[in-house]
Structures are given as C-alpha cells and as structure tokens.
C-alpha cells in the first residue's frame, strides 16, 4: 500500500468515476478512468483508494459528501490516493 | 808626745783603728797644746769616773791625783767591768801604788787593750796627760768599744747610733763628735728620742745652744742619772769641742738609752719569746680545739653515715641522697679544710717549736694526728659505705616501687575485667532462652572460658609480683597481700561459677534440643497431616458438579475410600498430639520457661483437633450430599434420555427437509412457480411440525433447569435443533424469496426460463462445492467461460459489485444481478437522472416545490433533505442537484 498525491489542473471533468462511501460501507475508490482524461494523464489507477480530497481526509465521508467536495474544487483538484 | 796605739781585737773581728787613731793622734797633737780641751776632758772624764765610782760609794775630785795610788783605779775597773781584780796592795809606798796601778793596767791589758807608752809610773806620778789618756783608754774600752750598732762598733758604731736616733730631727745633723754637738740640739734630740716626756723639743731653738746644752745636761743629770760631764759654756765657746769628752758624754747617753733599749729589746725578746710561747700555746689550744671540734663532728657524723634505717619511699630516700650530696658538697669541704688546716697548724706549730728550740708539741690523748687521721679514715669509709647503701637502697626502692606500681596496675586491670564477670556468670538468662539463644550463650561462654584461661597467667603474674614484694620487704606489703588475696579468691570463685554455668548451659541446651527435635517431629508430621485434613475438608466440602451418574458414583466411591483412611489418620493425629504433650511435659518438669511456640510450624495442636472434628463432622454431610446428588443424576439421566429420544427424531427430520429444499432449488425442475408451490408445501409441513419443536424446547428447559449441560444420548443439542429449525424456516423463506426474486427479476429483466436455467446450470457447474454460492475463483472461471475476459482490476471491480460484503461467496442472486446488469442496456443512474430531469422540466436542477408536487410527500422530503445544493451554471435559489444525488444513490459518480 503506497500513498501518492496528484494535483489535477481544472476545470472539471477530471476523468474518473468515484465509487463507494461510508453509506455504502465501501471505501471511496476509482472504479473507472476516462481514457486520456486528466486523471489518467496523472497516472491515477483504477481501483485506487481515495485517501484525501483537497487535503481533507476522505475516510468517513458519504458518497454525496465526497462527490460534493470534489465538485467544490474548480481550478485545481488535489488528491491523495493509495494503490 | 805619746803615741797611743791601740788595737782592739774583737773576737773574730779585727779592724784596724789605725786611721782613727791617726786622726786621734792628730787631734791629740793639736789639742795637746790646748788647755781648753784638757779642761774639758778633765771635767768630762772626772764626771764619768764618778758616775761609776758612785756605785762603789766613792768619788774623785781630781782626776790626776785621785788615781795616783791606783786604788780608785782598780775600784773603777771593778765597777765598770763587774769583775774582781786582784787584791790591791794596801800600802802607801810608791811601789805599792805602782803595783796597784799595774794591776789595773794589767787588767786593762787582759781585756785586750794594748797600752802603749802608758806606764804605771806616770800615773803614780800624776801625769795629767797620761792619766787622761789612760782614762780615755778605759772609757774607750769599756764604754765605747762595746757599742755595737748593726755590726758597726766603737766610735763608728756610736756615731751611727747617734745618727740613727737623731735622724727624725731635721735640725740635727751628727757627723762627728765635736762641732755637731755644739748647738746642743743633738743632745736634746737624743733625750727626746728616748724620753719625749722629759723634753719639749719643739720649743728648742738652734740659736740658743747654751740653753739647749744646759737643758740637756740638766735633764740628763736629773732623770737619766748622767752627771754633767760637760760645761755648756765651754762647748759653746770652743770652736771645736773636745771629741773625747763629747764621745764620753754621748756614750753615757748610749749606755743609758741603749741599756733601756737593751732592756727594751730584752723585754721584747722575752715578750717575743713569750709571745711565741703564747702563740704556740694558742696554736696548741687552737689545735686542740679544732681537733676536738673536728673529732666531735666526725663522731657526730659517723653515726649518721652508719645509719641504715631504710626509708619507705624512694622520694625520702632520694632526699637522703640529696642530704648526703649536700653533706659532700657543702658540709664536708669546710671540714676537709679544717682538717687540712689542722695539719698545717700542727706542722707549723711543730716547725715553730723546733725553730724556737722548744720541745715538739704532743697533742692530748685522742687528739693526736694519728687519731684524727684514723677518725677521718673511718669517716670516709663510713661515707663510702653510706653512699653505697644509699644507692642500693634507692635501687631497691625503685625496684619496689616499680613492682608495686606494676602490681597495682595489673591488679586494677584485672579487677576491672573481673568486676562484672561475677554478675554475668550468675545470670540465669538461659532459663528463658530459646535453643539458638542457648547455643549462642554456650559459644559466648566458650569464648569467656578461653578469655578466663588467658587471664590465668595474668593472675599468676600478679601473685608472683606480690610474692616478690613480700620477699623484698615492701613497706605497704600488707595491703598488697590483701588485694592479692581478694583477687585470688575472686578468681577461684569465677572458676567455679564458670564451670557451673557451663554445666547449666549444656544441660539446658540438651533439653532444648530434645524439645526442638520434638518440635521438628511435630512439624514434620503435623504439616502433612494438616494439609491432608485441609485437603480432606476441602474435598468434603467440595462443590461438585457432576453431570453423569458415573461421576457421582465415582465420587461416592472416592468418599468411601476416604472414609476408610480415617482410622489411620486418627492414629496419626493422636501421635502428633502425643508429641505436643511430650514437649509440654519436658518443659514443665525441667522448668523451662520458654514460649512453646514451635519454630518449625505454626500449626497448633488445638488447630489440629479442631480440624479433625470438623472433618469428622463433614463426612456424614458429604455422604448425604453425595446421595442426593446421585438421585439427582439419575433423574437427569432420565431427562436426557427423554430429550435425546426426541432430538434424535427431530434433528434428522430437519436435516432431511433442508436437503430437500436445497435440492429443489438447485434442481431447477419445473418453473419457478412450481418451485414456489413446492416450497409452500414444505413450509406448511414445517409449520405443522412446530409443536414438536416446542415440546423439545420444554424438555430442554427442564434439562437446563436441572443444569444438564450435555447429553451423550444425542448429538443434537437444543441449539442445533433450534438453529436447524430456524435455518429451515429461513431457508424455506429465503428460498421462497429467492424464487420470488427470480420471478421478479425474470419478470423485470425479461429473462426467459431458459436463460434462467442456463444461468442456473452454469452457476451450479461453477458452484463446485455445491453450497449455493460461488467462490471467487469459481466466479472468475464462470465469467471466463461466458466469454468475459477480465483483467485483474476489472474483475476486482466486479467482485465488489457482486460481493459487496466481501464474503467471498457469490450468491446466485447476485450472479443473476450481475449477469442481467451486464446485459442490460440502460444505466440505472442515468434513468433516475432522466426521470428527475423530466420532473424538473429539463432544468439541470430541481426545486423543492417541484419535488413536493410530483412525489409523495415522504419521498419528496427524502430528496429535499438529501439533495445537495446545485452549484452548476444558471443556478437559482433553492436549486437542488438531482444528478449527484442520483449517482450517489448507486454509489458511483462520474467526475
């Protein structure tokens, strides 16, 4: 398990599908990547866990909360992920 | 002119008066012609003769006449010589006269005077010159020749005498016998010299020669018995007085004074001799006195030196030595000197006596030189002896004092050591001491004994010193002996006490050892016994939980066995108690006052007895308890059997039903509806079977109440049955549900029965374990068989979908869901979003009132609370983002 961080330059879309959340009893993961999208360009991997969003710990966030947090980042999105 | 030659021979001396005579002759010649001197001579000679003849009672008047017959001449001679002449002839004839004169002349000649040219005839004839000459010869011979002054005789001697005597008188200078006498001072001086009381010389004057002469003549006649032989005027008036006359007169002075002088001298000599005598006598007396003194002193001193009374202390002895030193230093030396002086005096005296022709001095009896010498010798010997004795005594006293001090010191040291030993030895501390204490005391005592032994020779030393002090006659020896005796007595006493104490200690030790052994014995036996009893008590009170009859029976038999050991135990108990009694007996009989606490054990005999009673008490209790339990166990057994009987029927029945149900769902025979019907039938049967379960529950309750926890008669526990029953119920329900769901799914997804069967078949195929669920590998294989070639990642994603709980099992339902989803066209999230868009009137957001308008209030409220605010472009107040909400519903959002 290793952590890594990416900073995607805005604006959205970031080019990945977020799955999971506290309410689903599943960790927040990247379930899909848009080929050639911003996330794919930064070498984000499918199945990686999202550890923090914009510096905020993602553990305990519901899907909607995580989704909103990501949507709140317009110019730049900083993520810490775990392979 | 007659030549008178006179040579006088004096004993050995022979001096030639020739010169003198020559002068005489000259004068003679000159003055022969001078009637003055003849006159002077005549007067002077006459007076002189008369002064002598007076003693014979006669006188002459005329010098040339009165001597003519020679009788007065002979008389004169007799008087002045003091000798008898031959008898004169008493005749008047010339030849008688001549004969007498010759006798006289012969006499003169016999006196050594050579009469030359003086014949008797001339004298008989009355020749003045001859007669004067003859008288002069006589005078010369008898008055002047005898004069001897310091070995100078006759005229010179006389002159010398005059000079000597007149020397103090400055205005007198006698050089001759003529002009020096003219001023008369010489005569006065002579008188004054010998008889100052007769004349006051200071009043005399040189210029009054006459007066002086007359005065002298007067005094001489009156007081000195010297007739006036001179005439003062004649002397003064004559330029040179007649020498002979002067000489004659002066010789009278000489004889008068010299006689006095002689008398004086004689008296002096006598005095001197007497003085010498007196001196000698004084010396003798002095000698005697000193000798006595010395002898007395020696007499006194010798006893002191011979005193041998010993002193008691060295100090007083040293004082004596000091006194002796003082004696040697201060008292004796003067005595030595005295002795020396005595000797000197003696020698001096003897010498003096010898010199003065006296007999030697013979000291009185006992004071002889030899006596003194021997006395002195004795003294010195005594001294030596005394000194020796002093030193010896001092040495002795020193030694004595040293010894005495040594004795005192050693005695003191010993006494202080021994002081408290008596008290220590008489302690009875062992009576109340424990064994270790007694052992320690014994060891201490051993140490004490060796200490005592070490002191033995010290005591002996003290005694030896005391002995020596006795031998040396120490003055305070009584006290020493007393002390020594005390020490020895105490020593003996200590010895005895030591012995006694040793015995007592050893005795006590033995007793305590015995007791200790007993204690040990007690401990050794009491401990296990106590443990046994405690164990027994525990066991007897042991709460047993038995579940089988066998168990209780074994307990009972164990109990019986235990009961069998009781008699033996009892005898052991008695033995142990016996030991305790023994201990007590010993300690009482020997009066040992020690706390009878057993050092090896805390167990008391009372404790043992008490426990024993308890044990005895517990045994029947146990019996009873066991019996009760036995009964209970029997009843339990009955219950068990009862339960088992039922459970053994119900259990398999449920099992069978489960299998049937599972089989049916797997079999997939007939349609879902058929399956459902079948299932419903099963359900019915099952429900009807419930009372059995209830009954079993009742029995089980009984069993539980009886605390029966196992049942060997059946493998089925109530739990099993219950669980099985419930599982059956749930299984039937679930299976039915599954069927329902499948029906729904089939209906919803339009899956035909064939499809369904296909799904079922492949599922069953890959459900290798036939559990009704696929494992992960099975699933993967299944997918592959269906043509899904999935990567690891994709597969993982799919796994999360089909097995969201991570159970590792893919159920048929999820399998179908997955299969149907994958073959479905639509994305469900999209559908929902599309639905919302319709409701929102094609806006990207929806408003709350729209939701309320279109949806039932509950759902609307659900959406309103959960939908996030829309933050996209063209937002309006109260806009809700239904897209993210929808995607969130499915757990997926595309971002």
PDB file of N, CA and C in Angstrom, chain B residues 11 19 65 75 142 169 246 248 255 284 312 349 392 510 545 579 591 635 749 760 795 807:
ATOM      1  N   UNK B  11     136.843  39.448 119.116  1.00  0.00           N
ATOM      2  CA  UNK B  11     136.511  38.079 118.668  1.00  0.00           C
ATOM      3  C   UNK B  11     137.199  37.731 117.350  1.00  0.00           C
ATOM      4  N   UNK B  19     143.643  54.277 111.324  1.00  0.00           N
ATOM      5  CA  UNK B  19     143.209  55.538 110.733  1.00  0.00           C
ATOM      6  C   UNK B  19     142.593  56.417 111.798  1.00  0.00           C
ATOM      7  N   UNK B  65     145.119  63.251 140.394  1.00  0.00           N
ATOM      8  CA  UNK B  65     145.546  62.999 141.743  1.00  0.00           C
ATOM      9  C   UNK B  65     144.953  61.762 142.324  1.00  0.00           C
ATOM     10  N   UNK B  75     139.252  50.088 141.652  1.00  0.00           N
ATOM     11  CA  UNK B  75     137.836  50.085 142.011  1.00  0.00           C
ATOM     12  C   UNK B  75     136.980  50.427 140.808  1.00  0.00           C
ATOM     13  N   UNK B 142     135.802  50.261 127.715  1.00  0.00           N
ATOM     14  CA  UNK B 142     134.676  49.724 128.470  1.00  0.00           C
ATOM     15  C   UNK B 142     133.333  50.388 128.193  1.00  0.00           C
ATOM     16  N   UNK B 169     115.121  64.265 113.520  1.00  0.00           N
ATOM     17  CA  UNK B 169     115.189  65.679 113.847  1.00  0.00           C
ATOM     18  C   UNK B 169     115.964  66.400 112.762  1.00  0.00           C
ATOM     19  N   UNK B 246     133.189  64.727 124.317  1.00  0.00           N
ATOM     20  CA  UNK B 246     131.874  64.550 123.730  1.00  0.00           C
ATOM     21  C   UNK B 246     131.527  63.082 123.628  1.00  0.00           C
ATOM     22  N   UNK B 248     132.683  60.647 125.284  1.00  0.00           N
ATOM     23  CA  UNK B 248     132.438  60.052 126.593  1.00  0.00           C
ATOM     24  C   UNK B 248     131.025  60.325 127.071  1.00  0.00           C
ATOM     25  N   UNK B 255     124.701  54.320 126.700  1.00  0.00           N
ATOM     26  CA  UNK B 255     124.512  53.268 127.680  1.00  0.00           C
ATOM     27  C   UNK B 255     123.220  53.399 128.423  1.00  0.00           C
ATOM     28  N   UNK B 284      98.527  25.659 119.994  1.00  0.00           N
ATOM     29  CA  UNK B 284      98.241  24.346 120.555  1.00  0.00           C
ATOM     30  C   UNK B 284      96.801  24.248 120.969  1.00  0.00           C
ATOM     31  N   UNK B 312      60.833   4.439 103.483  1.00  0.00           N
ATOM     32  CA  UNK B 312      59.741   3.725 102.843  1.00  0.00           C
ATOM     33  C   UNK B 312      59.610   4.081 101.367  1.00  0.00           C
ATOM     34  N   UNK B 349     103.113  24.540 113.835  1.00  0.00           N
ATOM     35  CA  UNK B 349     103.432  24.590 115.255  1.00  0.00           C
ATOM     36  C   UNK B 349     104.714  23.834 115.537  1.00  0.00           C
ATOM     37  N   UNK B 392      72.117   1.584  96.819  1.00  0.00           N
ATOM     38  CA  UNK B 392      71.457   0.281  96.810  1.00  0.00           C
ATOM     39  C   UNK B 392      70.011   0.402  97.221  1.00  0.00           C
ATOM     40  N   UNK B 510      20.750 -29.344  75.999  1.00  0.00           N
ATOM     41  CA  UNK B 510      20.247 -30.690  75.678  1.00  0.00           C
ATOM     42  C   UNK B 510      18.741 -30.738  75.712  1.00  0.00           C
ATOM     43  N   UNK B 545     -19.729 -30.642  40.705  1.00  0.00           N
ATOM     44  CA  UNK B 545     -20.702 -30.519  39.621  1.00  0.00           C
ATOM     45  C   UNK B 545     -20.554 -31.802  38.823  1.00  0.00           C
ATOM     46  N   UNK B 579       3.131 -35.906  70.708  1.00  0.00           N
ATOM     47  CA  UNK B 579       4.414 -35.186  70.674  1.00  0.00           C
ATOM     48  C   UNK B 579       4.289 -33.872  71.438  1.00  0.00           C
ATOM     49  N   UNK B 591      11.314 -27.076  84.090  1.00  0.00           N
ATOM     50  CA  UNK B 591      11.125 -25.667  84.423  1.00  0.00           C
ATOM     51  C   UNK B 591      11.664 -24.720  83.356  1.00  0.00           C
ATOM     52  N   UNK B 635     -32.099 -38.722  37.929  1.00  0.00           N
ATOM     53  CA  UNK B 635     -33.253 -38.060  37.307  1.00  0.00           C
ATOM     54  C   UNK B 635     -32.828 -37.330  36.048  1.00  0.00           C
ATOM     55  N   UNK B 749     -36.483  -8.249 -15.730  1.00  0.00           N
ATOM     56  CA  UNK B 749     -35.438  -8.176 -16.746  1.00  0.00           C
ATOM     57  C   UNK B 749     -35.812  -8.921 -18.018  1.00  0.00           C
ATOM     58  N   UNK B 760     -28.649 -20.840 -14.177  1.00  0.00           N
ATOM     59  CA  UNK B 760     -28.663 -21.789 -13.071  1.00  0.00           C
ATOM     60  C   UNK B 760     -27.656 -22.885 -13.304  1.00  0.00           C
ATOM     61  N   UNK B 795     -11.922  -7.231 -12.792  1.00  0.00           N
ATOM     62  CA  UNK B 795     -12.501  -8.329 -12.034  1.00  0.00           C
ATOM     63  C   UNK B 795     -12.729  -7.899 -10.578  1.00  0.00           C
ATOM     64  N   UNK B 807     -17.833 -11.318   1.341  1.00  0.00           N
ATOM     65  CA  UNK B 807     -17.956 -12.640   1.988  1.00  0.00           C
ATOM     66  C   UNK B 807     -17.206 -13.718   1.245  1.00  0.00           C
TER      67      UNK B 807
END
